[in-house]
mmCIF file of C-alpha atoms in Angstrom:
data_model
loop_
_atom_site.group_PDB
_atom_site.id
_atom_site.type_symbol
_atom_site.label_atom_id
_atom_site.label_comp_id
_atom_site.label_asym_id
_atom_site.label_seq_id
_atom_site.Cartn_x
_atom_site.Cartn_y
_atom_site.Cartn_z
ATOM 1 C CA UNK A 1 -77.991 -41.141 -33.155
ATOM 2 C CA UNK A 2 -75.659 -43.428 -31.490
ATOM 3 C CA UNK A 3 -73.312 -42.342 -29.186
ATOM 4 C CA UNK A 4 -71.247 -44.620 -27.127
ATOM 5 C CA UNK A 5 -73.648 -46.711 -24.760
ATOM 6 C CA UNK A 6 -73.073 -47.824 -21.477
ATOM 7 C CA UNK A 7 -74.686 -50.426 -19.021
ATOM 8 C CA UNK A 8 -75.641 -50.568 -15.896
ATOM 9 C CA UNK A 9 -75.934 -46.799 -15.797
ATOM 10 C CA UNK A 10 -75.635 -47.781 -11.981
ATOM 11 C CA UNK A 11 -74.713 -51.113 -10.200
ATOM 12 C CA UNK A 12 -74.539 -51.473 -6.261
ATOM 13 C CA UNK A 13 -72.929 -54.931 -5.467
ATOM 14 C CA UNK A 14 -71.585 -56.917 -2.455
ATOM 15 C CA UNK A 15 -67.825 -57.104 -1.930
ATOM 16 C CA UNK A 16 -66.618 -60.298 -3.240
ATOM 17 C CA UNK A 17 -68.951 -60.064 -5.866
ATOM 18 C CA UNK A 18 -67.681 -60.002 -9.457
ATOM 19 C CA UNK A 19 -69.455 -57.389 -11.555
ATOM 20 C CA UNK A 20 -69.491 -57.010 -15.894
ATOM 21 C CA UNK A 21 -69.590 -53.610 -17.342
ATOM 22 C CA UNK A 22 -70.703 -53.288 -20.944
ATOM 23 C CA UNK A 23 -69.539 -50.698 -23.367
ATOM 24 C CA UNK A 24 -71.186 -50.276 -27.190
ATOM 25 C CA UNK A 25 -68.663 -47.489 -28.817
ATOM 26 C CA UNK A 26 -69.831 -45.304 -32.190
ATOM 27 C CA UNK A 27 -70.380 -47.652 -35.056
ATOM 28 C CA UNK A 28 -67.153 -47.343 -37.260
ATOM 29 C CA UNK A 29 -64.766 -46.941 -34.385
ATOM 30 C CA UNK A 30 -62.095 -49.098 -34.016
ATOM 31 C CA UNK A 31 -60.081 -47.478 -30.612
ATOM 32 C CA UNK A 32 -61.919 -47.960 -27.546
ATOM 33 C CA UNK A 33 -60.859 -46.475 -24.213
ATOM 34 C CA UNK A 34 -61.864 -47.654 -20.487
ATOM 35 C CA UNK A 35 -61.256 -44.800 -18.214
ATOM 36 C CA UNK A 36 -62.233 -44.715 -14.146
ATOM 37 C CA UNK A 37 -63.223 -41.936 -12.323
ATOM 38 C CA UNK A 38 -62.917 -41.478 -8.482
ATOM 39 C CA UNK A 39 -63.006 -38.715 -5.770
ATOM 40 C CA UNK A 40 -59.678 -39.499 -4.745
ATOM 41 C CA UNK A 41 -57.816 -40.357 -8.163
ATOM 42 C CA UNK A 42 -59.844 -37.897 -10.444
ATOM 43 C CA UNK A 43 -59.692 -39.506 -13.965
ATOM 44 C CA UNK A 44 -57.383 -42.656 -14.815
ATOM 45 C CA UNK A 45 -56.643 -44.739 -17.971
ATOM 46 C CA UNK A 46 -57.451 -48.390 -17.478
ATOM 47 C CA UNK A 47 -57.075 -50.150 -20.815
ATOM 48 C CA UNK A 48 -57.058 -49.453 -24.844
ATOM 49 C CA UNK A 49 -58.353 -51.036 -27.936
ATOM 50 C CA UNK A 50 -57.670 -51.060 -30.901
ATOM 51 C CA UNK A 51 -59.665 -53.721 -32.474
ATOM 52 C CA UNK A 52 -60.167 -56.873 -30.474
ATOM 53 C CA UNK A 53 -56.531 -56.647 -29.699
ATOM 54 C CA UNK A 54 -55.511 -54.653 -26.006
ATOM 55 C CA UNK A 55 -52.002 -52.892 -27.212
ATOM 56 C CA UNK A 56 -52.148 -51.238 -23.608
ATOM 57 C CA UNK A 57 -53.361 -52.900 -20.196
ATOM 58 C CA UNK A 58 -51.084 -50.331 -18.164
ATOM 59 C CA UNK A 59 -53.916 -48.747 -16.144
ATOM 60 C CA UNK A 60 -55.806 -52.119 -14.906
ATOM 61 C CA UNK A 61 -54.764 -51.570 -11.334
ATOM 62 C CA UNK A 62 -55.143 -55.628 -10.077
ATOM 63 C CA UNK A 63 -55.185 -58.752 -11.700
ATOM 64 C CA UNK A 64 -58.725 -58.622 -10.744
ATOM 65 C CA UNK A 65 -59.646 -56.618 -13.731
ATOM 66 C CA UNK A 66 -59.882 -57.770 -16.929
ATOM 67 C CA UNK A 67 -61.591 -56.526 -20.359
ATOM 68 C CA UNK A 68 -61.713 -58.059 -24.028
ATOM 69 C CA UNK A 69 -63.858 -56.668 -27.295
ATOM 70 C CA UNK A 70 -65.284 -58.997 -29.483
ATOM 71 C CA UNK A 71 -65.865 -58.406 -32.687
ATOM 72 C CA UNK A 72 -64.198 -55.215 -32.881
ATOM 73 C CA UNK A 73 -67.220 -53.620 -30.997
ATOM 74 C CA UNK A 74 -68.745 -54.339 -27.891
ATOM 75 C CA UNK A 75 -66.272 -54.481 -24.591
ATOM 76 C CA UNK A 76 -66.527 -55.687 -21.381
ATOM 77 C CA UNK A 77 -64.773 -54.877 -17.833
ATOM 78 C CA UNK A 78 -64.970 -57.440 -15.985
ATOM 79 C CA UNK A 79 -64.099 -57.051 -11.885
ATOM 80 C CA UNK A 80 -63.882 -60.329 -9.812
ATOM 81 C CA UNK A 81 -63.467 -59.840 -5.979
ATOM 82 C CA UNK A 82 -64.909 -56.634 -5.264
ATOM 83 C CA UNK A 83 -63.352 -54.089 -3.235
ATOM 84 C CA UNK A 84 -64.967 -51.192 -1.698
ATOM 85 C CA UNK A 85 -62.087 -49.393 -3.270
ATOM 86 C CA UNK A 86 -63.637 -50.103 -6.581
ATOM 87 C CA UNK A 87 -66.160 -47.775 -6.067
ATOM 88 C CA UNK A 88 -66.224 -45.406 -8.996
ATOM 89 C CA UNK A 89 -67.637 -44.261 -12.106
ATOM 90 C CA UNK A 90 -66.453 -46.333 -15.126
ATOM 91 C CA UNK A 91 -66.542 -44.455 -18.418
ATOM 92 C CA UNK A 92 -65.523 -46.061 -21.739
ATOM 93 C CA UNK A 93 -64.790 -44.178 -24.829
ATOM 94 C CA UNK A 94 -64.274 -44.942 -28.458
ATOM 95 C CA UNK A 95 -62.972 -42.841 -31.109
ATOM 96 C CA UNK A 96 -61.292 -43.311 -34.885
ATOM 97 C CA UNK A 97 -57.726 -44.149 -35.521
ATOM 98 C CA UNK A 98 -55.377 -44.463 -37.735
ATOM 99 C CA UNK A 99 -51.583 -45.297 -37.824
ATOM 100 C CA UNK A 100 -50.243 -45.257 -33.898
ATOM 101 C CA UNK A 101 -51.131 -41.590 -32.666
ATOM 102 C CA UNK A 102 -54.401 -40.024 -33.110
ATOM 103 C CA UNK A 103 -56.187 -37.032 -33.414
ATOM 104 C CA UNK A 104 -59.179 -37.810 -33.128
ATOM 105 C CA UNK A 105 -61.105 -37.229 -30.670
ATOM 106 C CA UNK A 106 -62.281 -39.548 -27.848
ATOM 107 C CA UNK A 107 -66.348 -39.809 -27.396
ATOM 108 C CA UNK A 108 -67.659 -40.793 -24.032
ATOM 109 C CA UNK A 109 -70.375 -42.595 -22.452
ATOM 110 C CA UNK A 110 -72.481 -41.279 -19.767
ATOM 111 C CA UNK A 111 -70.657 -43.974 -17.060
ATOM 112 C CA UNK A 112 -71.428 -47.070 -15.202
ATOM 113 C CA UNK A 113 -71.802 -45.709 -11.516
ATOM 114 C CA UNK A 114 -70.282 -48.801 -9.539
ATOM 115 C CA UNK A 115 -71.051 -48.954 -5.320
ATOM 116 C CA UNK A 116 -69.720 -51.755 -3.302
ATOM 117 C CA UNK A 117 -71.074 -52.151 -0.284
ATOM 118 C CA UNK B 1 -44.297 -39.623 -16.045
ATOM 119 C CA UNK B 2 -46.545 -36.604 -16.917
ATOM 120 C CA UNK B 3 -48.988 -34.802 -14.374
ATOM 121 C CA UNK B 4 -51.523 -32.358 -15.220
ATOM 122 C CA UNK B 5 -53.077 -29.724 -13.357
ATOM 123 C CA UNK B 6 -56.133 -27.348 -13.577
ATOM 124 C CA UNK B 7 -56.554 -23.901 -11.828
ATOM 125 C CA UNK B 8 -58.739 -22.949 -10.258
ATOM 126 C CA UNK B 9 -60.984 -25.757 -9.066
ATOM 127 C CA UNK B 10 -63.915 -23.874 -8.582
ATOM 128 C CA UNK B 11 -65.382 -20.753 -10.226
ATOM 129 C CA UNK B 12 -68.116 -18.890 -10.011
ATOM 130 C CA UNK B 13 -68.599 -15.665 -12.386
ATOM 131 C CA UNK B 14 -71.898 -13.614 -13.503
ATOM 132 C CA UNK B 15 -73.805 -13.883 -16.661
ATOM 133 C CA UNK B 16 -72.010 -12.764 -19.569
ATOM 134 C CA UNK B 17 -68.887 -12.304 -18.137
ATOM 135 C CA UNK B 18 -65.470 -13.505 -20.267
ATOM 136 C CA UNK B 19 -63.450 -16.279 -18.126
ATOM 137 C CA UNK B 20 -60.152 -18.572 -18.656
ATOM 138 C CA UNK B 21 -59.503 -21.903 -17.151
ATOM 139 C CA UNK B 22 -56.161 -22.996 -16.890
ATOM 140 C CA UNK B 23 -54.656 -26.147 -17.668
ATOM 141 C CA UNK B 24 -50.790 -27.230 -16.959
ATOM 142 C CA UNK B 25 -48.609 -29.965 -17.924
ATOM 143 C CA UNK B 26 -45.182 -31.297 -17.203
ATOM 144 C CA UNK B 27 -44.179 -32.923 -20.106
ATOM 145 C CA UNK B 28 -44.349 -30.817 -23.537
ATOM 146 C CA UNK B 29 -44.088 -34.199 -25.559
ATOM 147 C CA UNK B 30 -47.140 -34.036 -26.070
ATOM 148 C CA UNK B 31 -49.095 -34.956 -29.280
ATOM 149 C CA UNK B 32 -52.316 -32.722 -28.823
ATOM 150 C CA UNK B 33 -54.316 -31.690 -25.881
ATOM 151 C CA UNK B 34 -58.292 -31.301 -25.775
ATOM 152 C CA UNK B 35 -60.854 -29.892 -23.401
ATOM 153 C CA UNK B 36 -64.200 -31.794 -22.089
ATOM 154 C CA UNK B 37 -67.060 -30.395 -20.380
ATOM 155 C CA UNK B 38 -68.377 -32.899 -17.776
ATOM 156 C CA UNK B 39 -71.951 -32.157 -16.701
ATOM 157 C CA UNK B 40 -73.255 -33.819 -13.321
ATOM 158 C CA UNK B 41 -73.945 -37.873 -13.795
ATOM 159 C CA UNK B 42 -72.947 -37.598 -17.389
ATOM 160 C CA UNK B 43 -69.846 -38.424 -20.095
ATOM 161 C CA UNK B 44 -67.267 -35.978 -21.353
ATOM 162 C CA UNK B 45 -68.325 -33.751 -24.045
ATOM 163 C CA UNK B 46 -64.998 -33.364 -26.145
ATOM 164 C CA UNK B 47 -64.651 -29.193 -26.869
ATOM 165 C CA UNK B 48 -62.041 -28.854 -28.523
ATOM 166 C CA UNK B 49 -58.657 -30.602 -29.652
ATOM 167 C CA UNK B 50 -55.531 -28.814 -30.391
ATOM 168 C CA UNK B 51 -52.646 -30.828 -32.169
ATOM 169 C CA UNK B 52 -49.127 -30.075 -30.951
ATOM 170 C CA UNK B 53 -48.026 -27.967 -34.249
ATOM 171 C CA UNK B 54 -51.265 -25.640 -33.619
ATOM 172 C CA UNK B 55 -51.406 -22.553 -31.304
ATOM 173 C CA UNK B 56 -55.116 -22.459 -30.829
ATOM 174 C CA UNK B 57 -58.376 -23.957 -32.150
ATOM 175 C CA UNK B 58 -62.073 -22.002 -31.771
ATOM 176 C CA UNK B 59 -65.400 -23.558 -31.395
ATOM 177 C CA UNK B 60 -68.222 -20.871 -31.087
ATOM 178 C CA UNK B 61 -67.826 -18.465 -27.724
ATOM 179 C CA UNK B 62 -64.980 -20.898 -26.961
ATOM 180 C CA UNK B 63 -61.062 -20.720 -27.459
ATOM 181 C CA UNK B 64 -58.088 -22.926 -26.413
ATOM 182 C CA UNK B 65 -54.753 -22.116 -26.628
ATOM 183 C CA UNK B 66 -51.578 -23.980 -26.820
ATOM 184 C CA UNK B 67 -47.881 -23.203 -25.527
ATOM 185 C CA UNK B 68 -45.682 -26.232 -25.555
ATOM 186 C CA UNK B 69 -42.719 -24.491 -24.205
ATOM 187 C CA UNK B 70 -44.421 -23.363 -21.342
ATOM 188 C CA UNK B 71 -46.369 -26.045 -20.734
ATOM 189 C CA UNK B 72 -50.176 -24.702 -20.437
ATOM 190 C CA UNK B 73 -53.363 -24.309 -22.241
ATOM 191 C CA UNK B 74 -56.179 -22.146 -21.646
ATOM 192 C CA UNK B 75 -59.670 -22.306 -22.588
ATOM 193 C CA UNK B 76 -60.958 -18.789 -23.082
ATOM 194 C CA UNK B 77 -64.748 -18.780 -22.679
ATOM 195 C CA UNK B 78 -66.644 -15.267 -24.287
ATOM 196 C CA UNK B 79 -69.727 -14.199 -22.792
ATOM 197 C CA UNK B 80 -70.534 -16.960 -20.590
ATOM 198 C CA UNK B 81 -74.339 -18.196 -20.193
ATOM 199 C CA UNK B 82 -75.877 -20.226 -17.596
ATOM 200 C CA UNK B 83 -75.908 -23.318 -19.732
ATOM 201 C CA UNK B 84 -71.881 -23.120 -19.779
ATOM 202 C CA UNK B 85 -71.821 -24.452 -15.959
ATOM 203 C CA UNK B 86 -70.222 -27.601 -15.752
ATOM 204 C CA UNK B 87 -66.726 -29.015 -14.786
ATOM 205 C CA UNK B 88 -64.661 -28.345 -17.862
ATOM 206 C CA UNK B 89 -61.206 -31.224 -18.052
ATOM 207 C CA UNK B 90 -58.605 -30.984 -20.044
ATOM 208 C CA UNK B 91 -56.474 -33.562 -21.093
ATOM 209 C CA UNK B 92 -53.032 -34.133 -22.389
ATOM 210 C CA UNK B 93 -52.131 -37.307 -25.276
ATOM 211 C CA UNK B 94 -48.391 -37.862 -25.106
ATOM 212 C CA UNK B 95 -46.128 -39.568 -27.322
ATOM 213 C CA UNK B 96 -44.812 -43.462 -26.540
ATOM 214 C CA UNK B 97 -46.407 -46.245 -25.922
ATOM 215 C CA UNK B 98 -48.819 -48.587 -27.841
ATOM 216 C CA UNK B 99 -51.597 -46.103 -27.166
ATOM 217 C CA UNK B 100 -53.742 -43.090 -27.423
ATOM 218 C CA UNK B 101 -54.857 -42.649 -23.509
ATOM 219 C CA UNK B 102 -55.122 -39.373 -22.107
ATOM 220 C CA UNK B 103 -53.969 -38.177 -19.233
ATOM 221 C CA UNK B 104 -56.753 -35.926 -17.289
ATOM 222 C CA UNK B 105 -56.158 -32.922 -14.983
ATOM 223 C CA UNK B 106 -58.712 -32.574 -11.854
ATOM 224 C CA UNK B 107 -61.203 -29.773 -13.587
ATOM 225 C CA UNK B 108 -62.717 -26.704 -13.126
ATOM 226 C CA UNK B 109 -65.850 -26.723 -11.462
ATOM 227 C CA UNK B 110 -67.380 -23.633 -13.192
ATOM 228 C CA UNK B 111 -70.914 -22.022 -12.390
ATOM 229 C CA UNK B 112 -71.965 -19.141 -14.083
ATOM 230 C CA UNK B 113 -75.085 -17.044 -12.071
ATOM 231 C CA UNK B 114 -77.861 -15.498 -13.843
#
């Protein structure tokens, strides 16, 4: 039963270091979602999907973020230059769409839990 | 820019009792808001998702409600159980843009004692 699938479930990395998060959404979904959680900024939108295409980078706080999907499926969050400020959960989600609003609603993985030291 | 807030932050009630989280929002352009439960190291578990032209959706012991005008929801949770403690999120989609991203309030931690 595939839900949306996240890895590392937890990474602890050096700052400076560059770090890849993978997200597998449901099979079938074409909108994916990369959302970051933190004690001090609850919940925050970092970048949509919709296909291989990114209609919305908005939320990417640096230049040292960066995502793409391939093949309409699998993503990847990419952070170069680590900053202990990083340090957050990163959940994706993926969900059906059609047309330009939705309302359908957004699955989530279980998280990467990111630590810079 | 639209905020979104959640009272109260924490809860704690007895078995079986009926509770009501409270979600607000500044900006009634909204296209639907939904409710998550977030249990401890885990995703969101989507509850329920009420479009903008609906008043209320129900899921089991669970009810939202929906007042653009004022600009709140509320999730009405019957007969709570043990198993209903988690942080519960709601979140608000608006229209414009190129996207569908929600934007979160900061939860209610609930626990419910047995």
């Amino acid at each position: 039963g595939a839900g949306v699938s996240q890895s590392p479930s937890n990474k602890v990395t050096e700052k400076g270091k560059d770090v890849e998060l993978r997200c597998d959404p449901i099979s079938g979904h074409t909108a994916l979602y990369w959302y970051r959680q933190s004690l001090g900024q609850g919940l925050e939108f970092l970048i949509y999907f919709q296909g291989n295409s990114a209609p919305d980078k908005s939320g990417l706080p640096s230049d040292r973020f960066s995502a793409e999907r391939t093949g309409g499926s699998v993503s990847t969050l990419t952070i170069q230059r680590t900053q202990q400020e990083d340090s957050a959960v990163y959940l994706c989600a993926s969900s059906l769409r059609s047309g330009r609003y939705s309302n359908q609603p957004q699955h989530f993985g279980d998280g990467t839990r990111l630590s810079i030291l | 820019k639209q905020e979104v807030t959640q009272i109260p932050a924490a809860l704690s009630v007895p078995e079986g009792e009926n509770l009501v989280l409270n979600c607000s929002f500044t900006d009634s352009a909204i296209y639907n808001l939904q409710w998550f439960r977030q249990d401890p190291g885990k995703g969101l578990t989507s509850l329920l998702l009420i479009q903008s032209s609906q008043r209320e959706q129900t899921s089991g012991r669970l009810n939202a409600s929906l007042d653009k005008s004022s600009g709140r929801s509320t999730l009405y949770i019957a007969a709570s159980q043990p198993g209903d403690s988690a942080t519960y999120l709601c979140a608000a989609m608006n229209y414009g843009g190129a996207t569908n991203k929600l934007i979160f309030g900061t939860g209610t931690l609930l626990a419910v004692q047995p």
